[in-house]
Short mmCIF file of C-alpha atoms and ligand atoms in Angstrom, two decimals:
data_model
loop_
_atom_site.label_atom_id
_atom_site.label_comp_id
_atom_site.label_asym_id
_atom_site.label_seq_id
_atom_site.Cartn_x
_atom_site.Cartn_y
_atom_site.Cartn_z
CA UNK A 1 78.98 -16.30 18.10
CA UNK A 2 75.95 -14.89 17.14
CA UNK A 3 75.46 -17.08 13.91
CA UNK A 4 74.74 -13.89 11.34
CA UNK A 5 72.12 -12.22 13.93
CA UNK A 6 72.80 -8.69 14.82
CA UNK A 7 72.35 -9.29 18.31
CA UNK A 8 72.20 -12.17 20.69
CA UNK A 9 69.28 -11.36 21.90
CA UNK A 10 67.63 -11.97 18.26
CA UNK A 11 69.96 -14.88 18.21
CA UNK A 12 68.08 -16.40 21.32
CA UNK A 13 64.66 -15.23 20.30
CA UNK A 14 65.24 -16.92 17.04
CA UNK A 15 66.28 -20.46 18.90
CA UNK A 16 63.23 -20.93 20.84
CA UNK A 17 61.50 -23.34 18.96
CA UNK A 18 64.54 -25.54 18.73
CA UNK A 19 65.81 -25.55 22.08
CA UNK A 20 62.20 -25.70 23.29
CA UNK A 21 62.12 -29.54 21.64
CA UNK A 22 64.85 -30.24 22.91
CA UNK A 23 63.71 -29.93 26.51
CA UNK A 24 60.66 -31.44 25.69
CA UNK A 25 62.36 -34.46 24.25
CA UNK A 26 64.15 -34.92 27.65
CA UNK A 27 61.35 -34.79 29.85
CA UNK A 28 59.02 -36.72 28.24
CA UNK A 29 59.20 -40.30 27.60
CA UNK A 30 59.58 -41.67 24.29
CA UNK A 31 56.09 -43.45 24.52
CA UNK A 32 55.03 -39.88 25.00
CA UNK A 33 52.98 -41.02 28.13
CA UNK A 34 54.42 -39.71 31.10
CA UNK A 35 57.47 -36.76 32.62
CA UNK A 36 60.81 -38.44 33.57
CA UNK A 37 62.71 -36.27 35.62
CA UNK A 38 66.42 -36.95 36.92
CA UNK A 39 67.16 -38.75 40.46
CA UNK A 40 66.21 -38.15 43.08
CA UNK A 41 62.31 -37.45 41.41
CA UNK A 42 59.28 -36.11 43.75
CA UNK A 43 56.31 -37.49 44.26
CA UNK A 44 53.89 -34.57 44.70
CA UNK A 45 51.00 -36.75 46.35
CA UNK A 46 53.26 -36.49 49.59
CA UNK A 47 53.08 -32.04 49.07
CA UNK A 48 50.96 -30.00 50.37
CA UNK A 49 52.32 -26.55 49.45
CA UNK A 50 54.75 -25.18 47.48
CA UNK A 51 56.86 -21.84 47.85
CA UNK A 52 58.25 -20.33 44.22
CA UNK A 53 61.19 -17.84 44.95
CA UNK A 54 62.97 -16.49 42.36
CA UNK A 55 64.13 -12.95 40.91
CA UNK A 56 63.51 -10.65 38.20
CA UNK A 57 61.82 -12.59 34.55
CA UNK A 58 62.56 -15.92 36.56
CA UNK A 59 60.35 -14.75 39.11
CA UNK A 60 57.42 -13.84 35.92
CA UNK A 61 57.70 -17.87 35.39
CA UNK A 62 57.12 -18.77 38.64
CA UNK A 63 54.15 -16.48 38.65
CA UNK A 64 52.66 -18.02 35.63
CA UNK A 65 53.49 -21.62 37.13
CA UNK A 66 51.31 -20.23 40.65
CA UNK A 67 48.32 -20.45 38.01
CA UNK A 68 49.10 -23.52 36.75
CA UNK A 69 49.96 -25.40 40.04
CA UNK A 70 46.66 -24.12 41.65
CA UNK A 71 44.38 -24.70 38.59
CA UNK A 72 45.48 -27.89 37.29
CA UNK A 73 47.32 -29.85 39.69
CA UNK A 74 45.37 -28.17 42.99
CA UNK A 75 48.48 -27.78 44.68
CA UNK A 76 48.45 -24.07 47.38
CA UNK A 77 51.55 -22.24 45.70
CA UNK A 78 52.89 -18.67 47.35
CA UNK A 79 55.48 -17.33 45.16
CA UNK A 80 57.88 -14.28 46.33
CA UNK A 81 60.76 -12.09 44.91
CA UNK A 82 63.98 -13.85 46.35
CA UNK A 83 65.16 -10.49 47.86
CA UNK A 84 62.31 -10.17 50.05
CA UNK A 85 61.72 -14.19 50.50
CA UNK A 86 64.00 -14.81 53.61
CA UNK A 87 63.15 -11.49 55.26
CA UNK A 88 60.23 -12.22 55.46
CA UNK A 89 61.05 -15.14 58.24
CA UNK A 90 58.11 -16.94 56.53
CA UNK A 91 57.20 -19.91 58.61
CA UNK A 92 57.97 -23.38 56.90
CA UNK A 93 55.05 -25.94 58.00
CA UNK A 94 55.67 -29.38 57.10
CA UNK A 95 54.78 -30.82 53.38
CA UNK A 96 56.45 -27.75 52.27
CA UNK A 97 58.32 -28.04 48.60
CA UNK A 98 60.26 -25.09 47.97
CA UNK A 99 61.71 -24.79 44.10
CA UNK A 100 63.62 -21.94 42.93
CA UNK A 101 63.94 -20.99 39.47
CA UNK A 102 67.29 -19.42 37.79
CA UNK A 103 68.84 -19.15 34.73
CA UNK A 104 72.30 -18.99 35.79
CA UNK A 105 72.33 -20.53 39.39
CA UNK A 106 74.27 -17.99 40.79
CA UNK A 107 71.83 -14.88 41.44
CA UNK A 108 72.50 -13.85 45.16
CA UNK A 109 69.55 -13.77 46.69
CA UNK A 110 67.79 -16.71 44.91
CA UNK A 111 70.57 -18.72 46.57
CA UNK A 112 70.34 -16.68 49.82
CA UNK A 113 66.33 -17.99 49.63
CA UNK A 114 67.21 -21.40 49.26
CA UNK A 115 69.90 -21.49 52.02
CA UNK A 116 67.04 -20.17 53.98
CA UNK A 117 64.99 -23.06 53.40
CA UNK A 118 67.44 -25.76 53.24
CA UNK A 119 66.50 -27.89 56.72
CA UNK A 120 62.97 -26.30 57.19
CA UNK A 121 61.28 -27.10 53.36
CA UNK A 122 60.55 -31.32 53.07
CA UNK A 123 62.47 -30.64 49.90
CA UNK A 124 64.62 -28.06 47.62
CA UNK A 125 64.36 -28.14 43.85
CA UNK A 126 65.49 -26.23 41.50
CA UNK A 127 64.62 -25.10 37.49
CA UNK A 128 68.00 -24.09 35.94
CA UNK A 129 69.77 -23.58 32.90
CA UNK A 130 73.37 -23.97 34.34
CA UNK A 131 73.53 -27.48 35.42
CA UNK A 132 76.61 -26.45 37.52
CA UNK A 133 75.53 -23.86 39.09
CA UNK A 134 75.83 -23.64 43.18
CA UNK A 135 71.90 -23.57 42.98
CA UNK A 136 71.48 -26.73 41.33
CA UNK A 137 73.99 -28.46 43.45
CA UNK A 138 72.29 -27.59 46.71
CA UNK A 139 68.94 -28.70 45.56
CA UNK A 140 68.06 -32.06 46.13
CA UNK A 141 66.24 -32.14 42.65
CA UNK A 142 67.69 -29.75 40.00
CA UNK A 143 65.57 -29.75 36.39
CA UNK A 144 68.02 -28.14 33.76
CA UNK A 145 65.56 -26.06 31.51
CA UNK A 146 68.51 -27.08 29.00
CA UNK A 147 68.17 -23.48 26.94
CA UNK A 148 71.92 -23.26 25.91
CA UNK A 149 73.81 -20.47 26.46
CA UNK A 150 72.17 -17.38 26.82
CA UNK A 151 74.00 -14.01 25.99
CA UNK A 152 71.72 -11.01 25.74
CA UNK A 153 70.86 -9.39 29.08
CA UNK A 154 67.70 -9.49 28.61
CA UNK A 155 66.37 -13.13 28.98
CA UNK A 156 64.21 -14.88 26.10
CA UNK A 157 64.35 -18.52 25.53
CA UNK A 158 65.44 -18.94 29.47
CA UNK A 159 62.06 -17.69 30.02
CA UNK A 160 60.54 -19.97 27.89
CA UNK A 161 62.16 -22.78 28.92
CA UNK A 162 61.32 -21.98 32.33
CA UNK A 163 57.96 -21.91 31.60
CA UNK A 164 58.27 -25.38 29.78
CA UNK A 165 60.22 -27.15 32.60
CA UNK A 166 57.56 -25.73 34.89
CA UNK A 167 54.51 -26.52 32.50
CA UNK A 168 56.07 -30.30 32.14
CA UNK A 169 57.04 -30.75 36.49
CA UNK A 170 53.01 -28.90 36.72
CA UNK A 171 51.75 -32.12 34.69
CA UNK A 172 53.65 -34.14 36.83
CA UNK A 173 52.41 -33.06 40.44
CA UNK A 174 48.66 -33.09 38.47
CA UNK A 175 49.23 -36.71 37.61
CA UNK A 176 50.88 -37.95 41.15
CA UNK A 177 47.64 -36.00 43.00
CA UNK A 178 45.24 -37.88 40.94
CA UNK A 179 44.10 -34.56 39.31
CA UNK A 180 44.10 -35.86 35.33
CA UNK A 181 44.51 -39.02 34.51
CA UNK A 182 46.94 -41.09 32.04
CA UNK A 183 44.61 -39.45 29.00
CA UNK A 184 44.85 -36.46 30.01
CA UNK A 185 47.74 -36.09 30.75
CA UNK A 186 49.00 -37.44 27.26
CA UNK A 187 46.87 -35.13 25.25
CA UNK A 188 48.68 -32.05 27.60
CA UNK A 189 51.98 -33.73 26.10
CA UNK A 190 51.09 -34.24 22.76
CA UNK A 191 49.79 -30.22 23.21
CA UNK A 192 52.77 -29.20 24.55
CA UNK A 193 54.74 -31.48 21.87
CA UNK A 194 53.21 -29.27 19.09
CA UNK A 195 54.43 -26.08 20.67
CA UNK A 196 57.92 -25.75 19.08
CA UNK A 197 55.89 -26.10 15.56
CA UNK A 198 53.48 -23.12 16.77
CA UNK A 199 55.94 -21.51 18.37
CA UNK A 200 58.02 -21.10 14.71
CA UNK A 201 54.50 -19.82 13.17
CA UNK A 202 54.57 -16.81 15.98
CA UNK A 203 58.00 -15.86 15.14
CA UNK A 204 55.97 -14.38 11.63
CA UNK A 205 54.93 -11.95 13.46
CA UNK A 206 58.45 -10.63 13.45
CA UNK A 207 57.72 -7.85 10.51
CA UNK A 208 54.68 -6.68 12.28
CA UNK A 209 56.49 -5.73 15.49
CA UNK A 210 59.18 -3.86 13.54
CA UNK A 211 56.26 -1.81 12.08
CA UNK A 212 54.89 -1.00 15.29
CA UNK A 213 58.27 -0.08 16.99
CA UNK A 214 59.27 3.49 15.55
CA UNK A 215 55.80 4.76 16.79
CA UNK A 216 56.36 3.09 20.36
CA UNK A 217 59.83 4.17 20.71
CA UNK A 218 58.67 7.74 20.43
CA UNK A 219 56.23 6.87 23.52
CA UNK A 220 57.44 7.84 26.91
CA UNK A 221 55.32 5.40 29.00
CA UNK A 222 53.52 2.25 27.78
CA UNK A 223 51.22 0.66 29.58
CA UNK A 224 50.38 -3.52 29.89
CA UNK A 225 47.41 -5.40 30.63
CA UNK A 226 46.68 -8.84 31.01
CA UNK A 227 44.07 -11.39 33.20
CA UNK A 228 45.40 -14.62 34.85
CA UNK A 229 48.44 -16.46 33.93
CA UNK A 230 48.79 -13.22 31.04
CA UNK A 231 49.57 -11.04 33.89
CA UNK A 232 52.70 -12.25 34.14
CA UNK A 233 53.38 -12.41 30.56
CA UNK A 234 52.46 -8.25 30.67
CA UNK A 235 55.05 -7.97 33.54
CA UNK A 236 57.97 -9.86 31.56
CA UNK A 237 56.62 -7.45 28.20
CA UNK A 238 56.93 -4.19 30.52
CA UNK A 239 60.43 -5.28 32.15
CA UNK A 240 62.30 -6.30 28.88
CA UNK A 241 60.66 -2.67 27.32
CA UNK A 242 62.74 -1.24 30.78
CA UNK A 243 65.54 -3.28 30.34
CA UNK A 244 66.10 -2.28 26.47
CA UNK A 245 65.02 0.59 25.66
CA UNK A 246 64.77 2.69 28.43
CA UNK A 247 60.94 3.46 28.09
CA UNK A 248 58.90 3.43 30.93
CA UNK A 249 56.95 0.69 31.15
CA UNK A 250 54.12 -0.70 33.64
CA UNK A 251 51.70 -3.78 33.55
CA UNK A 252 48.89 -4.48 36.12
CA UNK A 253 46.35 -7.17 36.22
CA UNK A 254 43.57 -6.12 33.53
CA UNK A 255 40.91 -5.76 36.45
CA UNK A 256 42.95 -3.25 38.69
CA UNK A 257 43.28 -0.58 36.36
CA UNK A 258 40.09 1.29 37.14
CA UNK A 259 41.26 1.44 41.00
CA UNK A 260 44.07 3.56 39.84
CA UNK A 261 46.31 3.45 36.76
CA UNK A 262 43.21 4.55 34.49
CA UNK A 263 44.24 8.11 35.02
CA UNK A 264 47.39 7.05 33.08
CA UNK A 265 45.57 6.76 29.98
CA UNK A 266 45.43 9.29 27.44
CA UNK A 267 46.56 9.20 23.46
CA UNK A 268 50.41 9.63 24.30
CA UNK A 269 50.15 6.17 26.66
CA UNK A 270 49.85 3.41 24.11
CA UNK A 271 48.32 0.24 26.16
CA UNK A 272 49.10 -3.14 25.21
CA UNK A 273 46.63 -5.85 26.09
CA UNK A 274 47.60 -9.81 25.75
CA UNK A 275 44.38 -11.54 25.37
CA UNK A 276 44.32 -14.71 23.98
CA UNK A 277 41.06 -16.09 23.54
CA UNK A 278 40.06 -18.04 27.20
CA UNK A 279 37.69 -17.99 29.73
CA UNK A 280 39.20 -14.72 30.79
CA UNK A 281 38.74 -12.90 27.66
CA UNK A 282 35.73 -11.38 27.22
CA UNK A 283 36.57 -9.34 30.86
CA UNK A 284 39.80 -8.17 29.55
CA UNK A 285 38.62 -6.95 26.51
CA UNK A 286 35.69 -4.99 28.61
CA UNK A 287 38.89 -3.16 30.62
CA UNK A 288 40.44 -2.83 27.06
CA UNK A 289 36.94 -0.62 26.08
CA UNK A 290 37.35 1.30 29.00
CA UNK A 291 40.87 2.55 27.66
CA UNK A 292 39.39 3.05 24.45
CA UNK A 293 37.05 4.94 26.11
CA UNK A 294 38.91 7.43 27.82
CA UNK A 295 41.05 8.04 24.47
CA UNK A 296 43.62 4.97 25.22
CA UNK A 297 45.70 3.81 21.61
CA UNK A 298 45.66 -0.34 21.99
CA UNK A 299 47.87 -2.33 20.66
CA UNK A 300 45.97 -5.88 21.30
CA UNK A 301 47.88 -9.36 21.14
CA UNK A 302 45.17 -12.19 20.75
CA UNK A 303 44.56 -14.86 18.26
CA UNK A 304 42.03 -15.00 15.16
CA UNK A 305 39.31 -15.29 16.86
CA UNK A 306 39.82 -12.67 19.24
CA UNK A 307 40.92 -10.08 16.61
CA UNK A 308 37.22 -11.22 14.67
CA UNK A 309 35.53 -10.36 17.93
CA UNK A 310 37.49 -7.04 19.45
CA UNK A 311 39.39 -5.39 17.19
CA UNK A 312 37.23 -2.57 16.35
CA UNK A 313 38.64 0.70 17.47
CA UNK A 314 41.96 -0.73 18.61
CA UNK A 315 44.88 1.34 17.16
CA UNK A 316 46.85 -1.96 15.82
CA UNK A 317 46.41 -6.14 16.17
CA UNK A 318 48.78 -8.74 16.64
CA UNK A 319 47.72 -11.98 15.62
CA UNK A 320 49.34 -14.87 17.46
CA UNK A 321 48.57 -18.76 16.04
CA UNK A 322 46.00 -20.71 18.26
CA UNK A 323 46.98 -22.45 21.26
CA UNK A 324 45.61 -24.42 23.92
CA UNK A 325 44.97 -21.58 27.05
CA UNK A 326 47.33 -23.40 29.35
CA UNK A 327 50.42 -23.15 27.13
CA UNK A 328 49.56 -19.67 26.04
CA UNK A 329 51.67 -17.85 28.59
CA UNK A 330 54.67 -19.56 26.65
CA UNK A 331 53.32 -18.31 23.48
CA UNK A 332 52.87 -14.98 24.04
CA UNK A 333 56.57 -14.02 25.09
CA UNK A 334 57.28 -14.05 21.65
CA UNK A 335 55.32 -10.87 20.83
CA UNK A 336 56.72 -10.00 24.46
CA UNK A 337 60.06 -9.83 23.10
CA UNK A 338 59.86 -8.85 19.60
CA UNK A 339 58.31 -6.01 21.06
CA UNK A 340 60.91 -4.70 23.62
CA UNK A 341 63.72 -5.73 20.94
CA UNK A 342 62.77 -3.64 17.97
CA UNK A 343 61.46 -1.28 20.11
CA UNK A 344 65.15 -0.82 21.27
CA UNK A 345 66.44 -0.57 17.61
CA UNK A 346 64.48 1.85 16.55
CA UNK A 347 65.76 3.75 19.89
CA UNK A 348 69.27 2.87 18.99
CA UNK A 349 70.13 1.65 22.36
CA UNK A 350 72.46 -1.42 23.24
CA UNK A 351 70.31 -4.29 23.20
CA UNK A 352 72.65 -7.17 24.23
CA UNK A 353 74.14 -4.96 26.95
CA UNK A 354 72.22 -2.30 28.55
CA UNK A 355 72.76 0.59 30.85
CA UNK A 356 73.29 -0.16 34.46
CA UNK A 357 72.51 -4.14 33.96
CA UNK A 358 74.30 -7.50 34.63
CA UNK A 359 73.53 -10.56 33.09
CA UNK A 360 73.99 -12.18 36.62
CA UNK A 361 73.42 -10.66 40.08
CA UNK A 362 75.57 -12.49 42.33
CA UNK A 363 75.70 -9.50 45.25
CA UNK A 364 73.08 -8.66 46.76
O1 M6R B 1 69.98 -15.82 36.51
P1 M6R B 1 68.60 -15.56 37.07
O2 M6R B 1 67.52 -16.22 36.33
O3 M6R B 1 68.52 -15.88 38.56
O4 M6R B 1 68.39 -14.00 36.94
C1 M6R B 1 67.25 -13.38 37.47
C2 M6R B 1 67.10 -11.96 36.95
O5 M6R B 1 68.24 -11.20 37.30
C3 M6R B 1 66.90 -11.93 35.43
O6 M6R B 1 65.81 -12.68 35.01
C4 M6R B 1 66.72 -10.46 34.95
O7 M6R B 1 65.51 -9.96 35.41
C5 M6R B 1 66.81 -10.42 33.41
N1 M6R B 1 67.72 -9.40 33.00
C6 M6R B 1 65.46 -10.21 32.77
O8 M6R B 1 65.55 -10.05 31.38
#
């Protein structure tokens, strides 16, 4: 039922803020001092790497939780596509976590990648939506990201709560390592608390996407650029654009596009950049000048203070609500998919199910 959406997909984009508390309510303790997670638990002071494996925008969160294990919790991640994961033979030393992260359970080669670790990781969890899934039942932790049902092929508030489960199990490992301590770690749940709230202001941007779309539907390529954990977030924009609409899309890390992809731009290419204002910004909006530079239309995504400080010359702005830098990544797949999905309208393509794609990949 899609509730009087046209589409699932709006349906689910629409939901985030709600289902988004309702994970958070789950994990955190009513005190609002610490993560509860179900039985078994981990205690990440006995870790000393973890390996992420998962496919497709799954695999985008457990890029953007690579950042956030290493940064905040000092915990070695390596992260890999579950297709290539197991042939790979990667060697399994011992304090070895390995977590895999799926939205239905069932994708083939996620499960292939944990089969491959089961016996040689210390231990197997798993960030889900379907509890009852054959990759939550072979894990000996399973975190439901507890999304509800998602419909539309192209995943939205799965991502999100992904990247909350993640965010919230990050905190955790952070806390067990001796990283932050009770404060901190209270003031990153009481951030991530407000989120939802935030979350609901970003969806206003909603009337500014649909603007943009008819001129970015008539685009053949489009381009994506973002620094640290907002690589990822330009991946997931490029690959729902793909999976939608049909339009060529690409993202790189902002500081490899002068070894190559530069020679992309020219007026035809619009570029979107996903800057929030961070540590990393002032560098990304340098490699946004170059693109300007050589011609490049920008669409930037950044917050007030960002737009204040680099939005001269850019061909249009998107201005998110503030957020603390670590939850950002979280934030900005709302512009992410408001993007791809009225990009697709304006194409007239099937949003909910498009060309060539299943919503699950259980061969391989
Ligand atoms: O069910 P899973 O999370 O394991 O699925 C993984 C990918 O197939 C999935 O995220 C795919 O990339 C989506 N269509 C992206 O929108």
């Amino acid at each position: 039922d899609k509730a009087g959406y046209k589409h699932f997909m709006a349906k689910e984009i629409a939901e985030q803020p709600t289902v988004l508390q309702g994970a958070l309510a789950h994990y955190i303790d009513a005190a609002g001092g610490s993560v509860t997670l179900p039985d078994p638990g981990i205690d990440f002071a006995g870790i000393e790497r973890l390996t992420l494996v998962a496919c497709g925008t799954a695999f985008y969160a457990c890029m953007v939780a690579k950042y956030w294990f290493e940064q905040i919790a000092r915990l070695p991640v390596e992260i890999d596509v579950a297709s290539e994961f197991r042939y790979r033979e990667p060697p399994v030393t011992p304090g070895t976590a390995a977590l895999f992260v799926s939205q239905s359970g069932e994708t083939a080669d996620t499960l292939a990648a944990l089969r491959y670790m089961a016996g040689k990781a210390d231990r197997i969890l798993s960030v889900v939506n379907v509890a009852e899934s054959s990759i939550a039942r072979e894990s000996d932790l399973a975190l439901p990201i507890l999304a509800g049902v998602e419909v539309g092929v192209a995943s939205t508030k799965a991502f999100t709560c992904q990247l909350t489960t993640l965010a919230l199990l990050v905190l955790k490992a952070a806390r067990d390592r001796g990283e932050i301590d009770d404060a901190i770690l209270a003031d990153h749940l009481a951030a991530l608390r407000r989120l939802p709230g935030i979350m609901n202001a970003a969806l206003n941007i909603e009337t500014a996407t649909r603007d943009l779309a008819q001129e970015l539907s008539e685009a053949r390529d489009i381009l994506f650029l973002g620094r640290g954990a907002m690589y990822p977030l330009a991946l997931e924009g490029a690959l729902k654009l793909k999976e939608i609409s049909y339009i060529h899309a690409e993202a790189y890390a902002s500081g490899e596009l002068k070894h190559g992809p530069i020679a992309l731009v020219d007026p035809a290419v619009p570029v979107i950049v996903m800057a929030p204002t961070d540590g990393l910004f002032d560098k990304t909006v340098s490699n946004m000048q170059e693109v300007m530079a050589r011609g490049g239309k920008v669409l930037l995504i950044t917050d007030a203070a960002g737009a204040r400080t680099a939005s001269d010359g850019v061909w249009k702005t998107l201005i998110l609500p503030d957020v603390p830098p670590f939850l950002a990544p979280i934030l900005y797949a709302i512009p992410a998919q408001l993007l791809a999905y009225h990009t697709a309208i304006a194409k007239g393509t099937d949003v909910d199910q498009p060309r060539n794609l299943a919503k699950s990949v259980t061969v391989e």
